[in-house]
Amino acid sequence: MEVVTLDRGVLASIRQLTMPGEPDVLQEVLTTFLTDVPRRLEALAEAAAGGRSDDVARGAHSLKGSAGNIGARRLQRLATDLEDAARQGQVSELHGRADAVRREFAALESEIRQVLSGASFDLPRQSNEN
Amino acid sequence: VPGPFLEVLVADDDPVSRTVVAAMVRKAGFAVTLANDGKAAWTALSADPAPTLALLDWEMPGLDGPEVLRRVRERATATPTYVILLTSRVATADIVAGLKAGANDYITKPANHEELLARLGVGARVVELQQALADRVRRLEEALANVRTLQGLLPICSYCKAIRNDKNYWEKVETYFSDHSGVQFSHSYCPACYVRFVKPQLDALDDLGPARGR
């Protein structure tokens, strides 16, 4: 089965966490993701280039968690592969796998920006009724 | 349904996970305190009063979740925080290690909304039970302290049998005991005192007829 870039069901369930009269939680989470992840990718790329498997494993593990939280399925999968390779000490694999993670983030970022700009209509609108 | 106003600490170094989990907890009606790393989690958990419940991430730089837990559990309190460890480690050995470090429960990451709330609900019930028990123990200890006062050495007057109380006043035996134990007295006389005190008085008052005593 094809792994989606961004699981809309997860986005919808995050949006539903918004409290009446409060800012949209989905907006907050996605903005946090876009602000936080690039610096972690940078650190990850450096660790991979330096062959520091432990740092790569830790960074990939944490990225896997963040990706899972917003339903970024493909990034989650690639980060898991990178973490596994790092834990098994496959140093020659690290650079290529870290690069795959970086490329997936670029694709994901543009999709997230679309969601943030409201271009995505398959998401339930924020409700302040309950 | 969780009790309102229970405080939940959400400790996670990943801002994305922290934001999502905090929103889930807040939505369920709990009050949320945030911690960005293990050190901040330890500070929050050692505050007085400490949060009632905590969702503690395993992997944090500096102090990790299990280390924070070990420190928290070293301090014995009457109502310890109910701690749920959040982890993406699913190996049995890891789960056992987390529970042994002092976690009450664990949830695998990313946290499922329903499961997280259900487990927080269990925690809230356990905490309520614990608080009810702690209250009961405190009340029993207070009652026990009163009983001890009665078992101590009482200065009693050899002649009138008055008792010297804690504040250095002499009071009647009846007053002292009812103040210190809740015992109530019903006044009467024993057969020897009847012969010694009551009968002569009755005899001296023939015209008033037979005994008026109780």
mmCIF file of C-alpha atoms in Angstrom:
data_model
loop_
_atom_site.group_PDB
_atom_site.id
_atom_site.type_symbol
_atom_site.label_atom_id
_atom_site.label_comp_id
_atom_site.label_asym_id
_atom_site.label_seq_id
_atom_site.Cartn_x
_atom_site.Cartn_y
_atom_site.Cartn_z
ATOM 1 C CA MET A 1 0.000 0.000 0.000
ATOM 2 C CA GLU A 2 1.202 3.461 -0.883
ATOM 3 C CA VAL A 3 2.333 5.424 2.169
ATOM 4 C CA VAL A 4 0.786 8.907 2.244
ATOM 5 C CA THR A 5 2.792 12.046 2.875
ATOM 6 C CA LEU A 6 0.261 13.485 5.292
ATOM 7 C CA ASP A 7 -2.563 11.510 6.915
ATOM 8 C CA ARG A 8 -5.652 13.763 6.770
ATOM 9 C CA GLY A 9 -7.414 11.751 9.450
ATOM 10 C CA VAL A 10 -4.675 12.620 11.942
ATOM 11 C CA LEU A 11 -4.873 16.315 10.969
ATOM 12 C CA ALA A 12 -8.640 16.284 11.503
ATOM 13 C CA SER A 13 -8.320 14.706 14.939
ATOM 14 C CA ILE A 14 -5.708 17.292 15.961
ATOM 15 C CA ARG A 15 -7.968 20.119 14.794
ATOM 16 C CA GLN A 16 -10.785 18.707 16.938
ATOM 17 C CA LEU A 17 -8.666 19.285 20.041
ATOM 18 C CA THR A 18 -9.203 23.038 19.674
ATOM 19 C CA MET A 19 -11.082 24.489 22.637
ATOM 20 C CA PRO A 20 -13.958 26.893 22.016
ATOM 21 C CA GLY A 21 -12.640 30.429 21.618
ATOM 22 C CA GLU A 22 -8.988 29.276 21.539
ATOM 23 C CA PRO A 23 -6.551 29.362 18.595
ATOM 24 C CA ASP A 24 -6.618 26.404 16.179
ATOM 25 C CA VAL A 25 -4.477 23.598 17.648
ATOM 26 C CA LEU A 26 -3.703 22.175 14.192
ATOM 27 C CA GLN A 27 -2.279 25.511 13.088
ATOM 28 C CA GLU A 28 -0.132 25.644 16.252
ATOM 29 C CA VAL A 29 1.131 22.073 15.849
ATOM 30 C CA LEU A 30 2.007 22.396 12.140
ATOM 31 C CA THR A 31 3.715 25.752 12.643
ATOM 32 C CA THR A 32 5.736 24.250 15.505
ATOM 33 C CA PHE A 33 6.669 21.328 13.254
ATOM 34 C CA LEU A 34 7.887 23.602 10.430
ATOM 35 C CA THR A 35 9.886 25.753 12.860
ATOM 36 C CA ASP A 36 11.434 22.930 14.813
ATOM 37 C CA VAL A 37 12.249 20.225 12.274
ATOM 38 C CA PRO A 38 14.718 22.061 9.920
ATOM 39 C CA ARG A 39 17.312 22.606 12.666
ATOM 40 C CA ARG A 40 16.978 18.957 13.668
ATOM 41 C CA LEU A 41 17.458 17.855 10.045
ATOM 42 C CA GLU A 42 20.595 19.969 9.883
ATOM 43 C CA ALA A 43 22.012 18.299 13.002
ATOM 44 C CA LEU A 44 21.009 14.925 11.595
ATOM 45 C CA ALA A 45 22.805 15.558 8.279
ATOM 46 C CA GLU A 46 25.961 16.630 10.135
ATOM 47 C CA ALA A 47 25.894 13.541 12.343
ATOM 48 C CA ALA A 48 25.333 11.297 9.293
ATOM 49 C CA ALA A 49 28.197 12.940 7.375
ATOM 50 C CA GLY A 50 30.426 12.478 10.421
ATOM 51 C CA GLY A 51 29.395 8.835 10.761
ATOM 52 C CA ARG A 52 28.206 9.394 14.361
ATOM 53 C CA SER A 53 25.684 6.530 14.503
ATOM 54 C CA ASP A 54 24.517 7.212 18.085
ATOM 55 C CA ASP A 55 23.633 10.830 17.320
ATOM 56 C CA VAL A 56 21.929 9.793 14.086
ATOM 57 C CA ALA A 57 19.895 7.148 15.909
ATOM 58 C CA ARG A 58 18.798 9.650 18.562
ATOM 59 C CA GLY A 59 17.934 12.376 16.038
ATOM 60 C CA ALA A 60 16.081 9.989 13.733
ATOM 61 C CA HIS A 61 14.182 8.558 16.684
ATOM 62 C CA SER A 62 13.003 11.987 17.773
ATOM 63 C CA LEU A 63 12.067 12.944 14.190
ATOM 64 C CA LYS A 64 10.101 9.700 13.866
ATOM 65 C CA GLY A 65 8.102 10.752 16.926
ATOM 66 C CA SER A 66 7.301 14.232 15.629
ATOM 67 C CA ALA A 67 6.334 12.863 12.204
ATOM 68 C CA GLY A 68 4.066 10.268 13.825
ATOM 69 C CA ASN A 69 2.324 12.972 15.820
ATOM 70 C CA ILE A 70 1.155 14.890 12.757
ATOM 71 C CA GLY A 71 0.522 11.820 10.600
ATOM 72 C CA ALA A 72 3.505 12.422 8.278
ATOM 73 C CA ARG A 73 3.555 8.730 7.391
ATOM 74 C CA ARG A 74 6.309 8.703 4.772
ATOM 75 C CA LEU A 75 8.677 10.812 6.856
ATOM 76 C CA GLN A 76 7.938 8.564 9.822
ATOM 77 C CA ARG A 77 8.831 5.488 7.726
ATOM 78 C CA LEU A 78 12.070 7.021 6.378
ATOM 79 C CA ALA A 79 13.137 8.215 9.832
ATOM 80 C CA THR A 80 12.493 4.707 11.188
ATOM 81 C CA ASP A 81 14.698 3.211 8.436
ATOM 82 C CA LEU A 82 17.437 5.734 9.236
ATOM 83 C CA GLU A 83 17.223 4.986 12.956
ATOM 84 C CA ASP A 84 17.421 1.227 12.326
ATOM 85 C CA ALA A 85 20.448 1.631 10.027
ATOM 86 C CA ALA A 86 22.182 3.812 12.648
ATOM 87 C CA ARG A 87 21.467 1.353 15.462
ATOM 88 C CA GLN A 88 22.877 -1.480 13.376
ATOM 89 C CA GLY A 89 26.001 0.600 12.700
ATOM 90 C CA GLN A 90 25.513 0.663 8.912
ATOM 91 C CA VAL A 91 27.600 3.840 8.592
ATOM 92 C CA SER A 92 27.758 3.722 4.775
ATOM 93 C CA GLU A 93 23.943 3.793 4.654
ATOM 94 C CA LEU A 94 23.536 6.868 6.842
ATOM 95 C CA HIS A 95 24.267 9.608 4.336
ATOM 96 C CA GLY A 96 21.862 8.318 1.673
ATOM 97 C CA ARG A 97 19.073 7.621 4.163
ATOM 98 C CA ALA A 98 19.475 11.021 5.834
ATOM 99 C CA ASP A 99 19.221 12.596 2.400
ATOM 100 C CA ALA A 100 15.998 10.702 1.695
ATOM 101 C CA VAL A 101 14.610 12.079 4.967
ATOM 102 C CA ARG A 102 15.595 15.626 3.962
ATOM 103 C CA ARG A 103 13.964 15.311 0.533
ATOM 104 C CA GLU A 104 10.756 13.936 2.052
ATOM 105 C CA PHE A 105 10.644 16.882 4.444
ATOM 106 C CA ALA A 106 10.820 19.291 1.490
ATOM 107 C CA ALA A 107 7.764 17.611 -0.084
ATOM 108 C CA LEU A 108 5.984 17.508 3.246
ATOM 109 C CA GLU A 109 6.695 21.163 3.941
ATOM 110 C CA SER A 110 4.913 22.332 0.800
ATOM 111 C CA GLU A 111 1.925 20.125 1.619
ATOM 112 C CA ILE A 112 1.796 21.513 5.178
ATOM 113 C CA ARG A 113 1.955 25.069 3.858
ATOM 114 C CA GLN A 114 -1.049 24.308 1.666
ATOM 115 C CA VAL A 115 -2.972 23.049 4.679
ATOM 116 C CA LEU A 116 -1.966 26.135 6.675
ATOM 117 C CA SER A 117 -3.110 28.477 3.910
ATOM 118 C CA GLY A 118 -6.518 26.782 3.936
ATOM 119 C CA ALA A 119 -6.119 25.377 0.401
ATOM 120 C CA SER A 120 -7.028 21.912 1.651
ATOM 121 C CA PHE A 121 -10.800 21.538 1.644
ATOM 122 C CA ASP A 122 -11.070 17.953 2.815
ATOM 123 C CA LEU A 123 -10.408 19.008 6.404
ATOM 124 C CA PRO A 124 -13.311 19.698 8.723
ATOM 125 C CA ARG A 125 -13.581 23.376 9.515
ATOM 126 C CA GLN A 126 -12.752 24.468 13.022
ATOM 127 C CA SER A 127 -15.876 24.389 15.157
ATOM 128 C CA ASN A 128 -16.432 26.594 18.173
ATOM 129 C CA GLU A 129 -19.854 25.261 18.930
ATOM 130 C CA ASN A 130 -19.446 22.682 21.659
ATOM 131 C CA VAL B 1 -14.847 11.486 33.177
ATOM 132 C CA PRO B 2 -11.813 12.920 34.992
ATOM 133 C CA GLY B 3 -12.252 15.125 38.013
ATOM 134 C CA PRO B 4 -12.061 18.809 37.138
ATOM 135 C CA PHE B 5 -9.016 20.935 37.952
ATOM 136 C CA LEU B 6 -6.650 18.011 38.370
ATOM 137 C CA GLU B 7 -3.202 19.178 37.311
ATOM 138 C CA VAL B 8 -1.322 17.146 34.704
ATOM 139 C CA LEU B 9 2.352 17.700 33.924
ATOM 140 C CA VAL B 10 3.234 17.143 30.249
ATOM 141 C CA ALA B 11 6.999 16.679 29.938
ATOM 142 C CA ASP B 12 8.485 16.183 26.474
ATOM 143 C CA ASP B 13 11.488 17.748 24.745
ATOM 144 C CA ASP B 14 9.809 17.423 21.336
ATOM 145 C CA PRO B 15 7.677 20.574 20.903
ATOM 146 C CA VAL B 16 5.364 18.874 18.364
ATOM 147 C CA SER B 17 4.557 15.954 20.629
ATOM 148 C CA ARG B 18 4.290 18.247 23.666
ATOM 149 C CA THR B 19 1.790 20.523 21.890
ATOM 150 C CA VAL B 20 -0.403 17.646 20.685
ATOM 151 C CA VAL B 21 -0.425 15.800 24.032
ATOM 152 C CA ALA B 22 -1.058 19.028 25.988
ATOM 153 C CA ALA B 23 -4.037 19.809 23.704
ATOM 154 C CA MET B 24 -5.484 16.302 24.280
ATOM 155 C CA VAL B 25 -5.159 16.644 28.051
ATOM 156 C CA ARG B 26 -6.570 20.173 28.141
ATOM 157 C CA LYS B 27 -9.518 19.129 25.974
ATOM 158 C CA ALA B 28 -10.349 16.430 28.544
ATOM 159 C CA GLY B 29 -10.744 19.126 31.212
ATOM 160 C CA PHE B 30 -7.447 18.845 33.070
ATOM 161 C CA ALA B 31 -5.190 21.782 33.928
ATOM 162 C CA VAL B 32 -1.854 21.429 32.091
ATOM 163 C CA THR B 33 1.690 22.301 33.181
ATOM 164 C CA LEU B 34 4.452 21.986 30.572
ATOM 165 C CA ALA B 35 8.100 20.938 30.885
ATOM 166 C CA ASN B 36 10.593 21.116 27.988
ATOM 167 C CA ASP B 37 13.127 18.662 29.371
ATOM 168 C CA GLY B 38 13.888 16.263 32.212
ATOM 169 C CA LYS B 39 15.302 18.941 34.493
ATOM 170 C CA ALA B 40 12.159 21.079 34.178
ATOM 171 C CA ALA B 41 10.053 17.939 34.761
ATOM 172 C CA TRP B 42 11.972 17.176 37.965
ATOM 173 C CA THR B 43 11.514 20.788 39.168
ATOM 174 C CA ALA B 44 7.753 20.626 38.506
ATOM 175 C CA LEU B 45 7.372 17.217 40.161
ATOM 176 C CA SER B 46 9.281 18.237 43.290
ATOM 177 C CA ALA B 47 7.107 21.346 43.785
ATOM 178 C CA ASP B 48 4.626 21.471 46.667
ATOM 179 C CA PRO B 49 1.917 20.670 45.821
ATOM 180 C CA ALA B 50 3.195 18.466 42.994
ATOM 181 C CA PRO B 51 1.001 17.850 39.916
ATOM 182 C CA THR B 52 -1.555 15.090 40.519
ATOM 183 C CA LEU B 53 -0.712 13.273 37.283
ATOM 184 C CA ALA B 54 2.204 13.355 34.852
ATOM 185 C CA LEU B 55 2.845 12.274 31.268
ATOM 186 C CA LEU B 56 6.593 11.840 31.149
ATOM 187 C CA ASP B 57 8.556 11.283 27.937
ATOM 188 C CA TRP B 58 11.206 8.578 28.210
ATOM 189 C CA GLU B 59 13.838 10.075 25.926
ATOM 190 C CA MET B 60 14.858 13.561 26.994
ATOM 191 C CA PRO B 61 18.330 15.119 26.992
ATOM 192 C CA GLY B 62 19.986 15.521 30.403
ATOM 193 C CA LEU B 63 17.604 13.686 32.733
ATOM 194 C CA ASP B 64 15.608 11.012 30.944
ATOM 195 C CA GLY B 65 12.149 9.888 32.065
ATOM 196 C CA PRO B 66 13.234 6.897 34.191
ATOM 197 C CA GLU B 67 15.885 9.012 35.965
ATOM 198 C CA VAL B 68 13.310 11.730 36.759
ATOM 199 C CA LEU B 69 11.053 8.964 38.112
ATOM 200 C CA ARG B 70 13.753 7.494 40.342
ATOM 201 C CA ARG B 71 14.328 10.920 41.893
ATOM 202 C CA VAL B 72 10.613 11.534 42.351
ATOM 203 C CA ARG B 73 10.079 8.144 44.014
ATOM 204 C CA GLU B 74 12.934 8.720 46.476
ATOM 205 C CA ARG B 75 10.812 11.378 48.146
ATOM 206 C CA ALA B 76 8.017 9.655 50.022
ATOM 207 C CA THR B 77 4.805 11.708 50.079
ATOM 208 C CA ALA B 78 1.304 10.814 51.236
ATOM 209 C CA THR B 79 -0.133 11.432 47.764
ATOM 210 C CA PRO B 80 2.578 10.690 45.163
ATOM 211 C CA THR B 81 2.103 11.864 41.559
ATOM 212 C CA TYR B 82 0.610 9.228 39.241
ATOM 213 C CA VAL B 83 3.160 9.007 36.426
ATOM 214 C CA ILE B 84 2.521 7.625 32.943
ATOM 215 C CA LEU B 85 5.662 7.098 30.893
ATOM 216 C CA LEU B 86 5.392 8.000 27.204
ATOM 217 C CA THR B 87 7.700 5.981 25.022
ATOM 218 C CA SER B 88 8.145 4.613 21.535
ATOM 219 C CA ARG B 89 10.041 1.685 23.074
ATOM 220 C CA VAL B 90 7.856 -1.372 22.828
ATOM 221 C CA ALA B 91 10.336 -4.066 23.930
ATOM 222 C CA THR B 92 9.149 -5.889 27.059
ATOM 223 C CA ALA B 93 12.505 -5.273 28.750
ATOM 224 C CA ASP B 94 12.087 -1.494 28.300
ATOM 225 C CA ILE B 95 8.528 -1.533 29.614
ATOM 226 C CA VAL B 96 9.617 -3.544 32.664
ATOM 227 C CA ALA B 97 12.533 -1.151 33.276
ATOM 228 C CA GLY B 98 10.190 1.856 33.087
ATOM 229 C CA LEU B 99 7.689 0.354 35.517
ATOM 230 C CA LYS B 100 10.513 -0.654 37.877
ATOM 231 C CA ALA B 101 11.846 2.909 37.833
ATOM 232 C CA GLY B 102 8.519 3.903 39.409
ATOM 233 C CA ALA B 103 6.067 4.520 36.540
ATOM 234 C CA ASN B 104 2.433 3.703 37.282
ATOM 235 C CA ASP B 105 1.701 3.046 33.615
ATOM 236 C CA TYR B 106 3.086 3.566 30.117
ATOM 237 C CA ILE B 107 1.752 4.587 26.726
ATOM 238 C CA THR B 108 3.483 4.059 23.403
ATOM 239 C CA LYS B 109 4.109 7.064 21.162
ATOM 240 C CA PRO B 110 2.566 8.607 19.208
ATOM 241 C CA ALA B 111 -0.157 8.593 21.817
ATOM 242 C CA ASN B 112 -3.604 7.487 20.729
ATOM 243 C CA HIS B 113 -6.123 10.080 21.910
ATOM 244 C CA GLU B 114 -8.713 7.650 23.336
ATOM 245 C CA GLU B 115 -6.126 5.464 25.040
ATOM 246 C CA LEU B 116 -4.350 8.447 26.579
ATOM 247 C CA LEU B 117 -7.582 9.785 28.075
ATOM 248 C CA ALA B 118 -8.667 6.350 29.297
ATOM 249 C CA ARG B 119 -5.332 5.829 31.057
ATOM 250 C CA LEU B 120 -5.424 9.342 32.540
ATOM 251 C CA GLY B 121 -8.911 8.479 33.818
ATOM 252 C CA VAL B 122 -7.542 5.372 35.540
ATOM 253 C CA GLY B 123 -4.818 7.563 37.065
ATOM 254 C CA ALA B 124 -7.375 10.080 38.317
ATOM 255 C CA ARG B 125 -9.342 7.269 39.996
ATOM 256 C CA VAL B 126 -6.221 5.868 41.663
ATOM 257 C CA VAL B 127 -5.216 9.327 42.901
ATOM 258 C CA GLU B 128 -8.702 9.959 44.337
ATOM 259 C CA LEU B 129 -8.590 6.634 46.175
ATOM 260 C CA GLN B 130 -5.107 7.430 47.461
ATOM 261 C CA GLN B 131 -6.239 10.846 48.715
ATOM 262 C CA ALA B 132 -9.286 9.344 50.455
ATOM 263 C CA LEU B 133 -7.023 6.796 52.166
ATOM 264 C CA ALA B 134 -4.496 9.471 53.180
ATOM 265 C CA ASP B 135 -7.341 11.542 54.720
ATOM 266 C CA ARG B 136 -8.589 8.515 56.614
ATOM 267 C CA VAL B 137 -5.118 7.701 57.950
ATOM 268 C CA ARG B 138 -4.708 11.318 59.080
ATOM 269 C CA ARG B 139 -8.050 11.263 60.924
ATOM 270 C CA LEU B 140 -7.183 7.946 62.580
ATOM 271 C CA GLU B 141 -3.822 9.331 63.683
ATOM 272 C CA GLU B 142 -5.565 12.322 65.251
ATOM 273 C CA ALA B 143 -7.969 10.034 67.117
ATOM 274 C CA LEU B 144 -5.043 7.890 68.254
ATOM 275 C CA ALA B 145 -3.269 10.973 69.613
ATOM 276 C CA ASN B 146 -6.316 11.675 71.830
ATOM 277 C CA VAL B 147 -6.371 8.126 73.174
ATOM 278 C CA ARG B 148 -2.675 8.412 74.062
ATOM 279 C CA THR B 149 -3.424 11.478 76.201
ATOM 280 C CA LEU B 150 -5.682 9.302 78.335
ATOM 281 C CA GLN B 151 -3.105 6.560 78.648
ATOM 282 C CA GLY B 152 -0.458 8.944 79.999
ATOM 283 C CA LEU B 153 0.305 9.558 83.682
ATOM 284 C CA LEU B 154 -2.484 11.674 85.200
ATOM 285 C CA PRO B 155 -1.859 13.799 88.325
ATOM 286 C CA ILE B 156 -4.884 13.154 90.549
ATOM 287 C CA CYS B 157 -5.680 14.730 93.936
ATOM 288 C CA SER B 158 -5.569 12.038 96.641
ATOM 289 C CA TYR B 159 -8.426 13.666 98.546
ATOM 290 C CA CYS B 160 -11.005 15.079 96.126
ATOM 291 C CA LYS B 161 -9.913 13.048 93.068
ATOM 292 C CA ALA B 162 -9.651 16.175 90.839
ATOM 293 C CA ILE B 163 -7.292 15.793 87.866
ATOM 294 C CA ARG B 164 -4.674 18.325 86.751
ATOM 295 C CA ASN B 165 -5.128 18.939 83.033
ATOM 296 C CA ASP B 166 -2.543 19.844 80.345
ATOM 297 C CA LYS B 167 -3.014 23.553 81.097
ATOM 298 C CA ASN B 168 -2.234 23.117 84.785
ATOM 299 C CA TYR B 169 -5.832 23.552 85.968
ATOM 300 C CA TRP B 170 -7.493 21.131 88.316
ATOM 301 C CA GLU B 171 -10.756 19.814 87.005
ATOM 302 C CA LYS B 172 -13.341 17.240 87.983
ATOM 303 C CA VAL B 173 -12.666 13.681 86.789
ATOM 304 C CA GLU B 174 -15.873 13.811 84.738
ATOM 305 C CA THR B 175 -14.855 17.016 82.918
ATOM 306 C CA TYR B 176 -11.380 15.768 82.165
ATOM 307 C CA PHE B 177 -12.496 12.464 80.703
ATOM 308 C CA SER B 178 -15.321 13.861 78.648
ATOM 309 C CA ASP B 179 -12.955 16.497 77.170
ATOM 310 C CA HIS B 180 -10.275 13.934 76.304
ATOM 311 C CA SER B 181 -12.246 10.944 75.175
ATOM 312 C CA GLY B 182 -15.838 11.835 74.403
ATOM 313 C CA VAL B 183 -16.942 9.619 77.344
ATOM 314 C CA GLN B 184 -20.152 10.855 79.003
ATOM 315 C CA PHE B 185 -21.025 10.330 82.631
ATOM 316 C CA SER B 186 -24.339 9.374 84.125
ATOM 317 C CA HIS B 187 -24.350 10.102 87.866
ATOM 318 C CA SER B 188 -25.423 7.431 90.308
ATOM 319 C CA TYR B 189 -24.128 5.869 93.568
ATOM 320 C CA CYS B 190 -22.601 2.529 94.447
ATOM 321 C CA PRO B 191 -24.128 0.239 97.219
ATOM 322 C CA ALA B 192 -21.363 1.159 99.764
ATOM 323 C CA CYS B 193 -21.933 4.892 99.256
ATOM 324 C CA TYR B 194 -25.667 4.314 99.515
ATOM 325 C CA VAL B 195 -25.182 2.901 103.027
ATOM 326 C CA ARG B 196 -22.614 5.597 103.950
ATOM 327 C CA PHE B 197 -24.178 8.777 102.515
ATOM 328 C CA VAL B 198 -27.595 8.318 100.998
ATOM 329 C CA LYS B 199 -29.352 6.165 103.610
ATOM 330 C CA PRO B 200 -28.582 8.450 106.624
ATOM 331 C CA GLN B 201 -29.933 11.430 104.673
ATOM 332 C CA LEU B 202 -33.099 9.554 103.782
ATOM 333 C CA ASP B 203 -33.529 8.389 107.376
ATOM 334 C CA ALA B 204 -33.206 11.992 108.567
ATOM 335 C CA LEU B 205 -36.043 12.994 106.253
ATOM 336 C CA ASP B 206 -38.710 10.408 107.299
ATOM 337 C CA ASP B 207 -41.540 12.790 106.632
ATOM 338 C CA LEU B 208 -40.690 12.925 102.935
ATOM 339 C CA GLY B 209 -41.397 9.220 102.471
ATOM 340 C CA PRO B 210 -39.335 6.474 100.712
ATOM 341 C CA ALA B 211 -36.213 6.840 98.539
ATOM 342 C CA ARG B 212 -36.173 9.593 95.888
ATOM 343 C CA GLY B 213 -32.928 8.368 94.349
ATOM 344 C CA ARG B 214 -32.607 7.001 90.880
#
